[in-house]
Coordinates of C-alpha atoms in Angstrom, one line a residue:
Chain A
M22 CA 16.8 3.5 10.0
R23 CA 15.7 2.7 6.5
N24 CA 17.3 5.9 5.2
T25 CA 20.6 5.0 6.8
F26 CA 20.4 1.6 5.1
F27 CA 19.7 3.2 1.8
G28 CA 22.6 5.6 2.3
I29 CA 25.0 2.8 3.0
A30 CA 23.7 0.6 0.3
A31 CA 23.9 3.4 -2.3
A32 CA 27.6 2.9 -2.8
S33 CA 27.4 -0.8 -3.5
V34 CA 24.6 -0.3 -6.0
A35 CA 26.1 2.7 -7.7
T36 CA 27.9 0.6 -10.3
L37 CA 24.7 -1.3 -11.0
V38 CA 22.9 1.9 -11.7
A39 CA 25.6 3.2 -13.9
H40 CA 25.3 0.2 -16.1
A41 CA 21.5 -0.1 -15.9
S42 CA 21.2 0.4 -19.6
I43 CA 23.2 -2.7 -20.3
L44 CA 21.5 -4.9 -17.7
R45 CA 18.4 -5.4 -19.7
A46 CA 16.9 -8.8 -18.9
E47 CA 16.0 -11.3 -21.5
P48 CA 12.7 -10.3 -23.1
A49 CA 9.6 -11.3 -21.1
P50 CA 6.5 -12.5 -22.9
Q51 CA 4.4 -9.5 -24.1
Q52 CA 1.2 -11.4 -23.1
I53 CA 0.5 -14.0 -20.5
D54 CA -2.6 -15.9 -19.5
L55 CA -3.2 -15.0 -15.9
S56 CA -6.0 -17.5 -15.6
K57 CA -3.5 -20.3 -15.9
F58 CA -1.7 -19.1 -12.8
P59 CA -2.5 -21.6 -10.0
A60 CA -4.3 -19.9 -7.1
A61 CA -1.5 -20.8 -4.7
A62 CA 0.9 -18.9 -6.9
V63 CA -1.0 -15.6 -6.7
Q64 CA -0.5 -13.5 -3.6
D65 CA -3.4 -11.5 -2.3
V66 CA -3.7 -7.9 -3.4
V67 CA -1.3 -5.4 -1.9
V68 CA -3.3 -2.8 -0.1
P69 CA -2.0 0.6 -1.3
V70 CA -0.8 3.1 1.4
P71 CA -2.8 6.3 1.4
S72 CA 0.2 8.3 0.2
E73 CA 0.0 6.6 -3.1
I74 CA -3.4 8.1 -3.8
F75 CA -2.6 11.5 -2.3
N76 CA 0.5 11.6 -4.4
V77 CA -1.7 11.4 -7.5
L78 CA -4.1 13.9 -6.2
D79 CA -1.3 16.3 -5.7
K80 CA -0.7 16.2 -9.4
L81 CA -4.3 16.7 -10.4
G82 CA -4.9 20.1 -8.9
H83 CA -5.4 21.9 -5.6
P84 CA -8.7 20.9 -3.9
N85 CA -9.9 22.7 -0.8
W86 CA -8.5 20.2 1.6
K87 CA -9.4 22.4 4.7
G88 CA -13.0 22.1 3.7
E89 CA -12.8 18.3 3.8
L90 CA -11.6 18.1 7.4
R91 CA -14.2 16.9 9.9
E92 CA -15.0 18.9 13.0
S93 CA -15.2 15.8 15.2
M94 CA -13.2 12.6 15.0
G95 CA -15.9 10.5 16.5
K96 CA -16.3 8.6 19.8
N97 CA -14.6 5.6 21.2
T98 CA -17.4 3.3 22.2
G99 CA -15.2 0.6 23.7
N100 CA -16.3 -1.8 21.0
R101 CA -12.9 -3.0 19.7
A102 CA -14.1 -3.4 16.1
Q103 CA -15.5 0.1 16.2
V104 CA -12.3 1.5 17.7
A105 CA -10.2 -0.2 15.0
L106 CA -12.4 1.3 12.2
L107 CA -12.3 4.6 14.0
L108 CA -8.5 4.5 14.2
G109 CA -8.4 3.9 10.4
T110 CA -10.6 6.9 9.8
V111 CA -8.5 9.1 12.1
I112 CA -5.3 8.1 10.3
A113 CA -7.0 8.9 7.0
E114 CA -8.0 12.3 8.5
G115 CA -4.3 12.9 9.2
F116 CA -3.5 12.7 5.5
I117 CA -6.3 15.2 4.8
A118 CA -4.8 17.5 7.5
V119 CA -1.4 17.2 5.8
E120 CA -2.9 18.1 2.5
A121 CA -4.6 21.1 4.2
E122 CA -1.2 21.9 5.8
D123 CA -3.0 22.3 9.2
S124 CA -0.3 21.6 11.7
E125 CA -2.5 21.9 14.7
R126 CA -5.0 19.4 13.4
I127 CA -2.1 17.0 12.5
K128 CA -0.8 17.2 16.0
Q129 CA -4.2 16.5 17.5
I130 CA -4.5 13.5 15.2
G131 CA -1.1 12.3 16.3
H132 CA -2.5 12.3 19.9
D133 CA -5.8 10.7 18.9
V134 CA -3.9 7.9 17.1
L135 CA -2.1 7.2 20.3
D136 CA -5.2 7.2 22.4
L137 CA -7.1 4.9 20.1
S138 CA -4.1 2.6 19.8
R139 CA -4.0 2.4 23.6
A140 CA -7.7 1.4 23.6
V141 CA -6.9 -1.7 21.4
G142 CA -3.7 -2.6 23.1
V143 CA -1.2 -1.5 20.5
E144 CA 0.0 1.8 22.0
K145 CA 3.6 0.7 22.2
A146 CA 3.8 0.2 18.5
V147 CA 2.9 3.8 17.7
V148 CA 4.4 5.9 20.5
A149 CA 7.4 6.8 18.4
R150 CA 5.2 7.4 15.3
S151 CA 2.8 9.6 17.2
K152 CA 5.6 11.8 18.5
A153 CA 7.2 11.9 15.0
I154 CA 3.8 13.0 13.5
V155 CA 3.6 15.8 16.0
D156 CA 7.3 16.8 15.4
K157 CA 6.9 16.8 11.6
A158 CA 3.7 18.9 12.0
D159 CA 5.6 21.4 14.2
A160 CA 8.3 21.6 11.6
R161 CA 5.7 21.9 8.8
D162 CA 7.4 19.0 7.1
W163 CA 4.4 17.8 5.2
N164 CA 6.1 15.0 3.3
G165 CA 7.6 13.8 6.5
A166 CA 4.3 13.9 8.3
R167 CA 2.7 11.9 5.5
K168 CA 5.4 9.2 5.7
E169 CA 4.9 9.0 9.5
L170 CA 1.2 8.5 9.0
D171 CA 1.8 5.7 6.5
G172 CA 4.2 4.2 9.0
A173 CA 1.6 4.6 11.8
L174 CA -0.9 2.7 9.8
Q175 CA 1.5 -0.1 9.1
D176 CA 2.8 -0.2 12.7
V177 CA -0.7 -0.5 14.1
R178 CA -1.5 -3.2 11.6
G179 CA 1.7 -5.0 12.3
A180 CA 1.2 -4.9 16.1
M181 CA -2.3 -6.2 15.7
D182 CA -1.1 -9.1 13.5
E183 CA 1.5 -10.0 16.1
L184 CA -1.3 -10.1 18.7
N185 CA -3.2 -12.4 16.4
D186 CA -5.8 -9.6 15.9
E187 CA -5.7 -9.8 12.1
D188 CA -9.4 -9.1 12.0
L189 CA -8.9 -5.8 13.8
A190 CA -5.9 -5.0 11.5
Q191 CA -8.2 -5.4 8.5
L192 CA -10.8 -3.1 10.1
V193 CA -8.1 -0.4 10.6
S194 CA -7.4 -0.7 6.8
L195 CA -11.0 -0.6 6.0
G196 CA -11.7 2.4 8.2
G197 CA -9.0 4.3 6.4
W198 CA -10.2 3.2 3.0
V199 CA -13.8 4.2 3.8
R200 CA -12.8 7.7 5.0
G201 CA -10.3 8.1 2.2
T202 CA -12.9 7.1 -0.4
E203 CA -15.5 9.5 1.1
V204 CA -13.0 12.4 0.8
L205 CA -11.8 11.4 -2.7
T206 CA -15.4 11.2 -4.0
S207 CA -16.2 14.6 -2.3
I208 CA -13.2 16.1 -4.2
V209 CA -14.2 14.5 -7.5
Q210 CA -17.8 15.7 -7.0
K211 CA -16.7 19.3 -6.7
D212 CA -14.5 19.3 -9.7
Y213 CA -15.2 16.2 -11.8
K214 CA -12.3 15.0 -14.0
R215 CA -12.1 11.6 -15.5
D216 CA -8.6 11.1 -14.2
R217 CA -9.7 11.8 -10.7
A218 CA -12.7 9.6 -10.9
E219 CA -10.5 6.8 -12.3
L220 CA -8.7 6.6 -8.9
L221 CA -11.8 4.9 -7.6
H222 CA -11.3 1.9 -10.0
Q223 CA -10.1 -0.6 -7.3
P224 CA -11.9 -3.8 -8.1
E225 CA -9.4 -6.3 -6.6
L226 CA -9.0 -4.2 -3.5
L227 CA -12.8 -4.3 -2.9
N228 CA -12.8 -8.1 -3.5
Y229 CA -9.9 -8.4 -1.1
F230 CA -11.7 -6.5 1.6
D231 CA -14.8 -8.5 1.0
R232 CA -12.9 -11.8 1.4
R233 CA -11.3 -10.6 4.6
L234 CA -14.7 -9.7 6.1
D235 CA -15.9 -13.2 5.1
D236 CA -12.9 -14.7 6.9
M237 CA -13.5 -12.9 10.2
S238 CA -14.7 -14.7 13.3
P239 CA -18.4 -15.6 13.2
R240 CA -19.1 -13.2 16.1
L241 CA -17.5 -10.3 14.3
R242 CA -18.9 -11.3 10.9
K243 CA -22.4 -11.1 12.3
S244 CA -21.9 -7.8 14.0
D245 CA -23.8 -4.8 12.7
L246 CA -20.6 -3.0 11.8
V247 CA -19.3 -5.8 9.6
T248 CA -22.7 -6.5 8.1
Q249 CA -22.9 -2.8 7.1
L250 CA -19.4 -2.9 5.7
K251 CA -20.2 -5.9 3.5
A252 CA -23.4 -4.2 2.2
M253 CA -21.4 -1.0 1.5
L254 CA -18.8 -3.0 -0.6
G255 CA -21.6 -4.7 -2.4
E256 CA -23.1 -1.3 -3.4
I257 CA -19.8 0.2 -4.5
R258 CA -18.5 -2.8 -6.5
P259 CA -20.6 -2.4 -9.7
L260 CA -20.0 1.4 -9.7
I261 CA -16.2 1.2 -9.7
L262 CA -16.2 -1.6 -12.3
E263 CA -17.1 1.1 -14.8
G264 CA -13.4 2.0 -14.7
E265 CA -12.7 -1.0 -17.1
G266 CA -12.0 1.2 -20.1
R267 CA -15.0 3.4 -19.4
K268 CA -15.2 6.4 -17.2
I269 CA -16.7 6.3 -13.7
S270 CA -19.6 8.7 -14.1
P271 CA -20.4 11.7 -11.9
K272 CA -23.6 9.9 -10.8
S273 CA -21.5 6.8 -9.7
V274 CA -19.2 9.1 -7.8
D275 CA -22.2 10.6 -6.0
Q276 CA -23.5 7.2 -5.1
I277 CA -20.1 6.0 -3.8
H278 CA -19.8 9.2 -1.8
S279 CA -23.2 8.7 -0.3
V280 CA -22.6 5.1 0.9
T281 CA -19.1 5.9 2.3
S282 CA -20.4 9.0 4.1
K283 CA -23.1 6.9 5.8
M284 CA -20.5 4.4 6.8
V285 CA -18.2 7.0 8.3
V286 CA -21.2 8.3 10.3
T287 CA -21.9 4.8 11.5
I288 CA -18.3 4.3 12.5
T289 CA -17.9 7.6 14.3
S290 CA -21.3 7.6 16.1
S291 CA -21.6 6.8 19.7
D292 CA -24.0 3.9 19.2
A293 CA -21.9 2.0 16.7
Chain B
M13 CA 3.5 -13.8 2.2
K14 CA 3.7 -10.2 3.4
I15 CA 6.7 -9.4 5.4
R16 CA 8.1 -6.6 7.4
L17 CA 11.8 -6.0 8.0
L18 CA 12.5 -5.5 11.7
P19 CA 15.1 -2.8 12.5
A20 CA 17.2 -5.4 14.4
A21 CA 17.3 -7.7 11.4
L22 CA 18.3 -4.8 9.2
L23 CA 21.2 -3.9 11.6
A24 CA 22.3 -7.5 11.7
A25 CA 22.3 -7.6 7.9
L26 CA 24.5 -4.5 7.8
A27 CA 26.9 -5.6 10.5
F28 CA 27.4 -9.1 9.4
P29 CA 26.8 -9.4 5.7
L30 CA 28.8 -12.6 5.4
A31 CA 27.0 -14.4 8.2
L32 CA 23.5 -14.0 6.8
Q33 CA 21.2 -16.9 7.2
A34 CA 19.0 -17.8 4.3
T35 CA 15.7 -16.1 5.2
V36 CA 13.2 -13.9 3.5
D37 CA 14.3 -11.1 5.8
D38 CA 17.8 -11.4 4.3
A39 CA 16.4 -11.4 0.8
L40 CA 14.6 -8.2 1.8
S41 CA 17.8 -6.4 2.5
F42 CA 18.9 -7.2 -1.0
A43 CA 15.6 -6.0 -2.4
Y44 CA 16.1 -2.7 -0.6
E45 CA 19.6 -2.6 -2.0
A46 CA 18.1 -2.9 -5.5
A47 CA 15.8 0.0 -4.6
T48 CA 18.4 2.4 -3.4
P49 CA 19.0 4.3 -6.6
Y50 CA 15.4 5.0 -7.0
V51 CA 15.1 6.3 -3.4
Q52 CA 17.7 8.8 -4.5
Q53 CA 15.6 9.7 -7.5
G54 CA 12.7 10.6 -5.2
F55 CA 10.7 7.3 -5.1
T56 CA 9.1 6.5 -1.8
F57 CA 9.4 2.9 -0.9
R58 CA 6.9 1.2 1.3
E59 CA 8.0 -0.2 4.6
D60 CA 6.3 -3.5 4.1
A61 CA 7.3 -6.0 1.4
W62 CA 6.4 -9.4 0.0
G63 CA 8.4 -12.5 -0.2
G64 CA 8.7 -16.3 0.0
D65 CA 10.7 -19.0 -1.6
L66 CA 10.5 -20.6 -5.0
G67 CA 12.1 -23.4 -6.9
V68 CA 13.9 -22.8 -10.2
G69 CA 11.4 -22.0 -12.9
E70 CA 8.6 -21.4 -10.5
Q71 CA 6.7 -18.1 -10.5
K72 CA 4.7 -16.1 -8.0
A73 CA 2.3 -13.3 -8.9
V74 CA 1.9 -10.4 -6.5
T75 CA -1.3 -8.5 -7.0
A76 CA -1.1 -4.8 -6.7
Q77 CA -3.5 -1.9 -7.0
L78 CA -1.7 0.9 -9.0
F79 CA -2.8 4.4 -9.7
K80 CA -2.5 6.2 -13.0
G81 CA -0.4 9.3 -12.3
N82 CA 2.2 7.6 -10.2
N83 CA 5.3 5.8 -11.4
Y84 CA 6.3 2.6 -9.7
W85 CA 9.6 0.8 -9.3
F86 CA 9.3 -2.9 -8.3
C87 CA 12.6 -4.1 -6.9
L88 CA 13.4 -7.8 -6.3
G89 CA 16.3 -9.4 -4.4
T90 CA 17.5 -12.7 -3.1
D91 CA 20.1 -13.6 -0.6
T92 CA 21.1 -16.8 -2.5
D93 CA 24.6 -16.5 -4.0
G94 CA 24.6 -17.4 -7.7
A95 CA 20.8 -17.2 -8.1
T96 CA 19.1 -15.2 -10.9
V97 CA 15.7 -13.7 -10.2
T98 CA 13.4 -11.6 -12.4
V99 CA 10.3 -9.5 -12.0
H100 CA 8.0 -8.4 -14.7
V101 CA 4.7 -6.5 -14.4
Y102 CA 1.5 -7.2 -16.3
D103 CA -1.9 -5.6 -16.3
S104 CA -5.2 -7.4 -15.4
K105 CA -5.5 -8.6 -19.0
G106 CA -2.1 -10.2 -18.9
K107 CA -0.3 -7.5 -21.1
L108 CA 3.3 -6.6 -20.2
V109 CA 3.2 -3.0 -19.1
E110 CA 6.6 -2.2 -17.8
S111 CA 8.6 0.6 -19.4
Q112 CA 12.0 -0.5 -18.1
N113 CA 13.3 -3.7 -16.8
W114 CA 16.7 -4.8 -15.6
Q115 CA 18.2 -7.9 -14.1
K116 CA 21.6 -8.5 -12.5
G117 CA 22.0 -11.8 -10.7
R118 CA 20.4 -11.6 -7.3
F119 CA 18.7 -8.2 -8.2
G120 CA 15.9 -7.3 -10.6
G121 CA 13.7 -4.3 -11.3
A122 CA 10.7 -3.2 -13.3
L123 CA 9.4 0.4 -13.9
V124 CA 5.7 0.9 -14.5
N125 CA 3.9 4.1 -15.5
P126 CA 0.3 2.8 -15.4
K127 CA -1.9 4.0 -18.3
Q128 CA -4.9 3.1 -16.2
T129 CA -5.8 2.9 -12.5
G130 CA -6.5 -0.8 -11.6
T131 CA -5.1 -4.2 -10.8
Y132 CA -1.6 -5.2 -11.9
F133 CA 0.5 -8.3 -11.3
A134 CA 4.2 -8.4 -10.5
I135 CA 5.4 -11.8 -11.7
V136 CA 8.5 -13.0 -9.7
E137 CA 10.5 -15.9 -11.1
V138 CA 13.7 -17.7 -10.0
K139 CA 15.5 -18.3 -13.3
K140 CA 18.6 -20.0 -11.9
S141 CA 19.8 -21.1 -8.4
P142 CA 22.2 -23.5 -6.7
E143 CA 19.6 -24.0 -4.0
E144 CA 16.4 -26.2 -4.2
R145 CA 14.4 -23.3 -2.8
T146 CA 15.4 -19.7 -3.2
H147 CA 14.2 -16.9 -0.9
W148 CA 13.0 -13.8 -2.6
A149 CA 11.6 -10.4 -1.5
L150 CA 9.9 -7.7 -3.4
V151 CA 9.5 -4.1 -2.5
Y152 CA 7.9 -1.3 -4.5
G153 CA 8.2 2.5 -4.5
Y154 CA 6.2 5.2 -6.1
R155 CA 6.8 8.8 -7.2

């Protein structure tokens, strides 16, 4: 749908593009004082889609992605918070399977996404995506599969928001972030490069997740899973702040890997 | 406000461009229009977007986590005829970091090639408008 739109709109914007060089805006200030921005005028951080990070990783070498894939996706315990987190980790796994060009694994993940979405009442939102993921994997269209996984994550979140399950939507994002960070740190550990480690420098994103956990319902906020997520973010925060003009050290990468790995085990274990 | 464009709204925007109501969804169709050339250049635009309404001279900062190694186009649009909107991108220290910027009436764009991975701010401003409040929408794509 969006591609169709872009195709139709292309003609109307063609002139604009052709003259882009003469459409320079009036000069913007080279420096602004962000602290003077009223809080109400600042929108919360935009959570990046996983493809943004994988896009950079593609340019930084060829890690052994197959070696990063998990044997088991974990268990659905029936606890909705756990299922939401698990769903996030499974979608993240899909991106790893795409990088590994493992079509069978991608197809399995497409089915798993549908099953877990059903468990939290948002199946309808991802039926088409799930099928598209499987189709793209069959066609070995890796970019297409990646886009569908991005879309699945957003569709799941959107459906949860519409059901006023914003808390669960945040947990899906967090689950994906935790698993994605576990894998990213694993890759950096195996072949440390400063540019790769710098991808972990996400201070506002961590603050954002932390605020969202604080805003959750009291029942959820007091749950073991959310308590452990809070603790994990607290452990990671000082380590990724090293990115402010300094490198994130191999030791910090190890520590981040350790805490995210523990969290993934907690999310995927049957007693979560 | 984070927004998502529903397919039905998109179809309506394409079928009845003159009958658009002033909503953020309508502004979003113009933001995507501004993004069209960059899609053709290989940029992947996210399916979600950000928007709201502003008075003339008012600004909004959209906080974004950007990654060194990617290039980003931020594209802005409004559905208000005769309005002028701009977007500029700053790093966490308030330094202007865009490598290209353009503005054409209801459209605006800024290209960022982050020198560091971290937090950035896309500052949206309504420079001129015949309306008291002007709806705007911002999308971004990466390559």
